[in-house]
PDB file of C-alpha atoms and ligand atoms in Angstrom:
ATOM      1  CA  UNK A  60      49.601  37.633 -40.303  1.00 80.00           C
ATOM      2  CA  UNK A  61      46.026  36.730 -41.726  1.00 91.00           C
ATOM      3  CA  UNK A  62      45.030  36.663 -45.342  1.00 94.00           C
ATOM      4  CA  UNK A  63      43.222  40.016 -44.983  1.00 96.00           C
ATOM      5  CA  UNK A  64      46.597  41.584 -44.185  1.00 97.00           C
ATOM      6  CA  UNK A  65      47.361  41.186 -47.985  1.00 97.00           C
ATOM      7  CA  UNK A  66      44.350  43.416 -48.796  1.00 97.00           C
ATOM      8  CA  UNK A  67      45.436  45.957 -46.168  1.00 97.00           C
ATOM      9  CA  UNK A  68      48.967  45.916 -47.638  1.00 97.00           C
ATOM     10  CA  UNK A  69      47.559  46.279 -51.235  1.00 97.00           C
ATOM     11  CA  UNK A  70      45.487  49.254 -50.258  1.00 98.00           C
ATOM     12  CA  UNK A  71      48.369  50.919 -48.598  1.00 98.00           C
ATOM     13  CA  UNK A  72      50.703  50.215 -51.528  1.00 97.00           C
ATOM     14  CA  UNK A  73      48.242  51.445 -54.186  1.00 97.00           C
ATOM     15  CA  UNK A  74      47.769  54.753 -52.141  1.00 97.00           C
ATOM     16  CA  UNK A  75      51.388  55.295 -51.758  1.00 97.00           C
ATOM     17  CA  UNK A  76      52.047  54.719 -55.539  1.00 95.00           C
ATOM     18  CA  UNK A  77      49.249  57.125 -56.490  1.00 96.00           C
ATOM     19  CA  UNK A  78      50.548  59.714 -53.922  1.00 97.00           C
ATOM     20  CA  UNK A  79      54.041  59.569 -55.369  1.00 96.00           C
ATOM     21  CA  UNK A  80      52.892  59.614 -58.985  1.00 95.00           C
ATOM     22  CA  UNK A  81      49.315  60.777 -59.398  1.00 96.00           C
ATOM     23  CA  UNK A  82      47.572  59.106 -62.406  1.00 95.00           C
ATOM     24  CA  UNK A  83      50.006  56.201 -62.305  1.00 95.00           C
ATOM     25  CA  UNK A  84      47.361  53.432 -62.468  1.00 94.00           C
ATOM     26  CA  UNK A  85      45.120  55.289 -64.859  1.00 94.00           C
ATOM     27  CA  UNK A  86      48.046  55.514 -67.402  1.00 93.00           C
ATOM     28  CA  UNK A  87      49.054  52.036 -66.889  1.00 91.00           C
ATOM     29  CA  UNK A  88      45.563  50.771 -67.445  1.00 88.00           C
ATOM     30  CA  UNK A  89      45.760  52.023 -70.956  1.00 86.00           C
ATOM     31  CA  UNK A  90      48.785  50.079 -72.126  1.00 83.00           C
ATOM     32  CA  UNK A  91      51.885  48.280 -71.117  1.00 84.00           C
ATOM     33  CA  UNK A  92      55.207  48.595 -73.001  1.00 91.00           C
ATOM     34  CA  UNK A  93      57.858  46.672 -71.138  1.00 95.00           C
ATOM     35  CA  UNK A  94      61.309  46.346 -72.687  1.00 97.00           C
ATOM     36  CA  UNK A  95      62.212  43.245 -70.847  1.00 98.00           C
ATOM     37  CA  UNK A  96      60.902  39.714 -70.486  1.00 98.00           C
ATOM     38  CA  UNK A  97      62.105  37.935 -67.346  1.00 98.00           C
ATOM     39  CA  UNK A  98      62.106  34.057 -67.161  1.00 98.00           C
ATOM     40  CA  UNK A  99      62.930  33.214 -63.600  1.00 98.00           C
ATOM     41  CA  UNK A 100      62.454  30.680 -60.754  1.00 98.00           C
ATOM     42  CA  UNK A 101      59.060  30.635 -58.885  1.00 98.00           C
ATOM     43  CA  UNK A 102      61.245  30.760 -55.644  1.00 98.00           C
ATOM     44  CA  UNK A 103      59.648  33.427 -53.244  1.00 97.00           C
ATOM     45  CA  UNK A 104      63.107  34.832 -52.494  1.00 97.00           C
ATOM     46  CA  UNK A 105      63.679  35.897 -56.185  1.00 97.00           C
ATOM     47  CA  UNK A 106      61.006  38.643 -56.798  1.00 97.00           C
ATOM     48  CA  UNK A 107      61.584  39.791 -60.395  1.00 98.00           C
ATOM     49  CA  UNK A 108      60.588  43.411 -60.224  1.00 97.00           C
ATOM     50  CA  UNK A 109      62.099  44.173 -56.832  1.00 97.00           C
ATOM     51  CA  UNK A 110      65.539  42.657 -57.759  1.00 97.00           C
ATOM     52  CA  UNK A 111      66.030  44.912 -60.785  1.00 98.00           C
ATOM     53  CA  UNK A 112      64.112  47.983 -59.319  1.00 97.00           C
ATOM     54  CA  UNK A 113      61.421  48.126 -61.992  1.00 96.00           C
ATOM     55  CA  UNK A 114      57.851  49.435 -61.631  1.00 93.00           C
ATOM     56  CA  UNK A 115      54.736  47.736 -62.717  1.00 94.00           C
ATOM     57  CA  UNK A 116      54.554  47.983 -66.564  1.00 94.00           C
ATOM     58  CA  UNK A 117      58.316  47.695 -67.018  1.00 96.00           C
ATOM     59  CA  UNK A 118      58.895  43.918 -66.807  1.00 97.00           C
ATOM     60  CA  UNK A 119      56.971  41.087 -68.404  1.00 98.00           C
ATOM     61  CA  UNK A 120      57.414  37.942 -66.191  1.00 98.00           C
ATOM     62  CA  UNK A 121      57.283  34.234 -66.579  1.00 98.00           C
ATOM     63  CA  UNK A 122      58.404  32.132 -63.541  1.00 98.00           C
ATOM     64  CA  UNK A 123      58.389  28.343 -62.937  1.00 98.00           C
ATOM     65  CA  UNK A 124      60.422  25.842 -60.867  1.00 97.00           C
ATOM     66  CA  UNK A 125      64.099  26.206 -61.720  1.00 98.00           C
ATOM     67  CA  UNK A 126      63.539  28.818 -64.551  1.00 98.00           C
ATOM     68  CA  UNK A 127      63.284  26.361 -67.336  1.00 98.00           C
ATOM     69  CA  UNK A 128      62.592  27.402 -70.966  1.00 98.00           C
ATOM     70  CA  UNK A 129      61.505  24.209 -72.591  1.00 97.00           C
ATOM     71  CA  UNK A 130      60.530  23.889 -76.266  1.00 95.00           C
ATOM     72  CA  UNK A 131      57.479  21.812 -75.195  1.00 95.00           C
ATOM     73  CA  UNK A 132      56.189  24.187 -72.502  1.00 97.00           C
ATOM     74  CA  UNK A 133      53.164  25.918 -74.141  1.00 98.00           C
ATOM     75  CA  UNK A 134      52.916  28.332 -71.168  1.00 98.00           C
ATOM     76  CA  UNK A 135      56.502  29.586 -71.515  1.00 98.00           C
ATOM     77  CA  UNK A 136      56.215  29.694 -75.394  1.00 98.00           C
ATOM     78  CA  UNK A 137      53.018  31.761 -75.273  1.00 98.00           C
ATOM     79  CA  UNK A 138      54.549  34.236 -72.897  1.00 98.00           C
ATOM     80  CA  UNK A 139      57.620  34.488 -75.052  1.00 98.00           C
ATOM     81  CA  UNK A 140      55.617  34.873 -78.256  1.00 98.00           C
ATOM     82  CA  UNK A 141      53.500  37.608 -76.748  1.00 98.00           C
ATOM     83  CA  UNK A 142      56.432  39.457 -75.400  1.00 98.00           C
ATOM     84  CA  UNK A 143      58.504  39.288 -78.577  1.00 98.00           C
ATOM     85  CA  UNK A 144      55.855  39.606 -81.206  1.00 97.00           C
ATOM     86  CA  UNK A 145      53.301  41.952 -79.677  1.00 96.00           C
ATOM     87  CA  UNK A 146      55.075  43.784 -76.797  1.00 96.00           C
ATOM     88  CA  UNK A 147      58.190  44.060 -78.854  1.00 97.00           C
ATOM     89  CA  UNK A 148      60.599  43.479 -75.894  1.00 98.00           C
ATOM     90  CA  UNK A 149      64.257  44.208 -76.595  1.00 98.00           C
ATOM     91  CA  UNK A 150      65.691  41.725 -74.038  1.00 98.00           C
ATOM     92  CA  UNK A 151      64.829  38.362 -72.702  1.00 98.00           C
ATOM     93  CA  UNK A 152      66.531  37.641 -69.391  1.00 98.00           C
ATOM     94  CA  UNK A 153      66.715  34.150 -68.055  1.00 98.00           C
ATOM     95  CA  UNK A 154      67.594  34.383 -64.370  1.00 98.00           C
ATOM     96  CA  UNK A 155      68.537  31.525 -62.245  1.00 98.00           C
ATOM     97  CA  UNK A 156      69.594  31.693 -58.646  1.00 98.00           C
ATOM     98  CA  UNK A 157      72.220  29.863 -56.410  1.00 98.00           C
ATOM     99  CA  UNK A 158      70.801  27.221 -53.984  1.00 98.00           C
ATOM    100  CA  UNK A 159      67.934  26.623 -56.257  1.00 98.00           C
ATOM    101  CA  UNK A 160      65.688  23.845 -54.731  1.00 96.00           C
ATOM    102  CA  UNK A 161      64.546  22.542 -58.035  1.00 96.00           C
ATOM    103  CA  UNK A 162      68.229  22.162 -59.109  1.00 97.00           C
ATOM    104  CA  UNK A 163      69.142  20.518 -55.834  1.00 97.00           C
ATOM    105  CA  UNK A 164      66.242  18.010 -56.128  1.00 96.00           C
ATOM    106  CA  UNK A 165      67.392  17.165 -59.692  1.00 95.00           C
ATOM    107  CA  UNK A 166      70.916  16.310 -58.391  1.00 95.00           C
ATOM    108  CA  UNK A 167      69.783  14.256 -55.427  1.00 92.00           C
ATOM    109  CA  UNK A 168      68.135  11.684 -57.452  1.00 79.00           C
ATOM    110  CA  UNK A 169      65.324  11.089 -54.850  1.00 87.00           C
ATOM    111  CA  UNK A 170      61.931  10.446 -56.308  1.00 89.00           C
ATOM    112  CA  UNK A 171      59.501  13.342 -55.660  1.00 91.00           C
ATOM    113  CA  UNK A 172      56.608  12.451 -57.790  1.00 93.00           C
ATOM    114  CA  UNK A 173      55.100  14.566 -60.627  1.00 93.00           C
ATOM    115  CA  UNK A 174      57.803  17.200 -60.391  1.00 93.00           C
ATOM    116  CA  UNK A 175      60.481  14.531 -61.373  1.00 94.00           C
ATOM    117  CA  UNK A 176      58.990  14.994 -64.980  1.00 95.00           C
ATOM    118  CA  UNK A 177      59.611  18.745 -64.875  1.00 96.00           C
ATOM    119  CA  UNK A 178      63.113  18.303 -63.487  1.00 96.00           C
ATOM    120  CA  UNK A 179      64.162  15.746 -66.135  1.00 96.00           C
ATOM    121  CA  UNK A 180      65.887  18.345 -68.287  1.00 97.00           C
ATOM    122  CA  UNK A 181      68.017  19.340 -65.290  1.00 97.00           C
ATOM    123  CA  UNK A 182      69.204  15.759 -64.868  1.00 96.00           C
ATOM    124  CA  UNK A 183      70.215  15.698 -68.533  1.00 97.00           C
ATOM    125  CA  UNK A 184      72.299  18.822 -68.151  1.00 98.00           C
ATOM    126  CA  UNK A 185      73.950  17.342 -64.936  1.00 97.00           C
ATOM    127  CA  UNK A 186      74.623  14.068 -66.922  1.00 97.00           C
ATOM    128  CA  UNK A 187      76.142  15.984 -69.763  1.00 97.00           C
ATOM    129  CA  UNK A 188      78.472  17.814 -67.372  1.00 98.00           C
ATOM    130  CA  UNK A 189      79.023  14.867 -64.973  1.00 97.00           C
ATOM    131  CA  UNK A 190      82.820  15.254 -64.887  1.00 98.00           C
ATOM    132  CA  UNK A 191      82.772  18.965 -64.159  1.00 97.00           C
ATOM    133  CA  UNK A 192      80.228  18.491 -61.337  1.00 97.00           C
ATOM    134  CA  UNK A 193      82.161  15.612 -59.892  1.00 97.00           C
ATOM    135  CA  UNK A 194      85.312  17.573 -59.563  1.00 98.00           C
ATOM    136  CA  UNK A 195      83.651  20.064 -57.303  1.00 98.00           C
ATOM    137  CA  UNK A 196      83.886  19.803 -53.508  1.00 96.00           C
ATOM    138  CA  UNK A 197      80.584  19.335 -51.825  1.00 96.00           C
ATOM    139  CA  UNK A 198      76.896  19.252 -52.787  1.00 96.00           C
ATOM    140  CA  UNK A 199      76.439  23.043 -52.522  1.00 97.00           C
ATOM    141  CA  UNK A 200      79.225  23.650 -55.012  1.00 98.00           C
ATOM    142  CA  UNK A 201      77.724  21.130 -57.403  1.00 98.00           C
ATOM    143  CA  UNK A 202      74.240  22.562 -57.102  1.00 98.00           C
ATOM    144  CA  UNK A 203      75.465  26.108 -57.657  1.00 98.00           C
ATOM    145  CA  UNK A 204      77.420  25.068 -60.766  1.00 98.00           C
ATOM    146  CA  UNK A 205      74.444  23.270 -62.107  1.00 98.00           C
ATOM    147  CA  UNK A 206      72.336  26.359 -61.470  1.00 98.00           C
ATOM    148  CA  UNK A 207      74.776  28.240 -63.760  1.00 98.00           C
ATOM    149  CA  UNK A 208      74.922  25.522 -66.453  1.00 98.00           C
ATOM    150  CA  UNK A 209      71.152  25.366 -66.470  1.00 98.00           C
ATOM    151  CA  UNK A 210      70.845  29.163 -67.105  1.00 98.00           C
ATOM    152  CA  UNK A 211      73.284  28.912 -70.072  1.00 98.00           C
ATOM    153  CA  UNK A 212      71.177  26.058 -71.470  1.00 98.00           C
ATOM    154  CA  UNK A 213      67.838  27.767 -70.934  1.00 98.00           C
ATOM    155  CA  UNK A 214      69.293  30.872 -72.599  1.00 98.00           C
ATOM    156  CA  UNK A 215      70.198  28.921 -75.736  1.00 97.00           C
ATOM    157  CA  UNK A 216      66.808  27.202 -75.662  1.00 97.00           C
ATOM    158  CA  UNK A 217      65.137  30.596 -75.840  1.00 98.00           C
ATOM    159  CA  UNK A 218      67.407  31.734 -78.584  1.00 97.00           C
ATOM    160  CA  UNK A 219      66.636  28.524 -80.542  1.00 96.00           C
ATOM    161  CA  UNK A 220      62.926  29.077 -80.617  1.00 96.00           C
ATOM    162  CA  UNK A 221      61.313  30.013 -83.885  1.00 95.00           C
ATOM    163  CA  UNK A 222      59.778  33.078 -82.112  1.00 97.00           C
ATOM    164  CA  UNK A 223      63.275  34.508 -81.501  1.00 97.00           C
ATOM    165  CA  UNK A 224      64.704  33.470 -84.750  1.00 95.00           C
ATOM    166  CA  UNK A 225      61.842  35.052 -86.670  1.00 95.00           C
ATOM    167  CA  UNK A 226      62.419  38.336 -84.759  1.00 97.00           C
ATOM    168  CA  UNK A 227      66.167  38.276 -85.796  1.00 96.00           C
ATOM    169  CA  UNK A 228      65.274  37.558 -89.428  1.00 94.00           C
ATOM    170  CA  UNK A 229      62.927  40.556 -89.370  1.00 95.00           C
ATOM    171  CA  UNK A 230      65.867  42.605 -88.326  1.00 95.00           C
ATOM    172  CA  UNK A 231      64.775  43.210 -84.793  1.00 96.00           C
ATOM    173  CA  UNK A 232      67.310  44.017 -82.112  1.00 96.00           C
ATOM    174  CA  UNK A 233      66.658  41.248 -79.514  1.00 98.00           C
ATOM    175  CA  UNK A 234      69.068  39.942 -76.904  1.00 98.00           C
ATOM    176  CA  UNK A 235      68.707  36.795 -74.825  1.00 98.00           C
ATOM    177  CA  UNK A 236      70.733  37.060 -71.467  1.00 98.00           C
ATOM    178  CA  UNK A 237      71.585  34.567 -68.807  1.00 98.00           C
ATOM    179  CA  UNK A 238      71.950  35.929 -65.304  1.00 98.00           C
ATOM    180  CA  UNK A 239      72.196  34.471 -61.903  1.00 98.00           C
ATOM    181  CA  UNK A 240      71.075  35.841 -58.507  1.00 98.00           C
ATOM    182  CA  UNK A 241      72.663  35.205 -55.099  1.00 98.00           C
ATOM    183  CA  UNK A 242      70.272  34.899 -52.212  1.00 97.00           C
ATOM    184  CA  UNK A 243      73.312  35.588 -49.944  1.00 97.00           C
ATOM    185  CA  UNK A 244      74.024  39.075 -51.060  1.00 97.00           C
ATOM    186  CA  UNK A 245      71.039  40.104 -53.306  1.00 98.00           C
ATOM    187  CA  UNK A 246      73.213  40.626 -56.229  1.00 98.00           C
ATOM    188  CA  UNK A 247      72.837  39.685 -59.799  1.00 98.00           C
ATOM    189  CA  UNK A 248      75.625  38.378 -61.974  1.00 98.00           C
ATOM    190  CA  UNK A 249      75.810  38.189 -65.781  1.00 98.00           C
ATOM    191  CA  UNK A 250      76.973  34.695 -66.819  1.00 98.00           C
ATOM    192  CA  UNK A 251      78.304  36.077 -70.131  1.00 97.00           C
ATOM    193  CA  UNK A 252      76.209  33.834 -72.309  1.00 97.00           C
ATOM    194  CA  UNK A 253      74.184  36.544 -74.069  1.00 97.00           C
ATOM    195  CA  UNK A 254      72.940  35.615 -77.570  1.00 97.00           C
ATOM    196  CA  UNK A 255      72.259  38.537 -79.894  1.00 94.00           C
ATOM    197  CA  UNK A 256      71.826  36.821 -83.234  1.00 91.00           C
ATOM    198  CA  UNK A 257      71.573  33.356 -84.915  1.00 86.00           C
ATOM    199  CA  UNK A 258      75.339  33.278 -85.727  1.00 86.00           C
ATOM    200  CA  UNK A 259      76.042  32.800 -81.926  1.00 87.00           C
ATOM    201  CA  UNK A 260      74.150  29.470 -81.953  1.00 82.00           C
ATOM    202  CA  UNK A 261      75.255  26.007 -83.032  1.00 81.00           C
ATOM    203  CA  UNK A 262      74.499  25.514 -86.727  1.00 79.00           C
ATOM    204  CA  UNK A 263      71.945  22.842 -85.917  1.00 78.00           C
ATOM    205  CA  UNK A 264      69.843  25.452 -83.994  1.00 79.00           C
ATOM    206  CA  UNK A 265      69.756  28.012 -86.665  1.00 80.00           C
ATOM    207  CA  UNK A 266      66.673  28.032 -88.828  1.00 76.00           C
ATOM    208  CA  UNK A 267      66.144  29.450 -92.315  1.00 77.00           C
ATOM    209  CA  UNK A 268      62.769  30.948 -93.251  1.00 75.00           C
ATOM    210  CA  UNK A 269      60.307  28.274 -94.096  1.00 71.00           C
ATOM    211  CA  UNK A 270      58.399  27.979 -97.391  1.00 55.00           C
TER     212      UNK A 270
HETATM  213 ZN1   ZN B 450      64.794  28.039 -57.692  1.00 73.90          ZN
END
């Protein structure tokens, strides 16, 4: 496959979409109104729209290595603010996946360079759950459990942002979900850590309106 194949694929795809739904691109060019923000891993095997069967215009997407939602990440925060404040999404979905290379790298404690800075929060989650992870049999099981623990933590990170808390104070219905995807069967699972309002967060993470 050469790089020009991608343009050929694109032309074929655009023609097919337009044939199935005439005017699709013209309408989409006028506005986007997605109900969902997806925060997922950059892994090529976890293509957001395809997994949940959504068309262009239906899913706002942010992806990075190991689906982190860090309060210091201007990129993630800008996506989150735009999605919540301007696009008025109803759901933010943090989606991890089993066998995540970023999570595995964090557990292995081998120096990789720049990316070690990015993976540091994963090492902190592993440290905080050292007993749980040590009790598991084998590296794959530990990686997969840390993938789940990471999603739960990132879900709470999103819920703790001023962006989400302001939306709740304004009476907006906004849910933050934590899901995980299995490469082995293509299925998503809900990790049951949805946060719908500030009362579901630790007291230290709840903010009052400022002056
Ligand atoms: Zn990954």
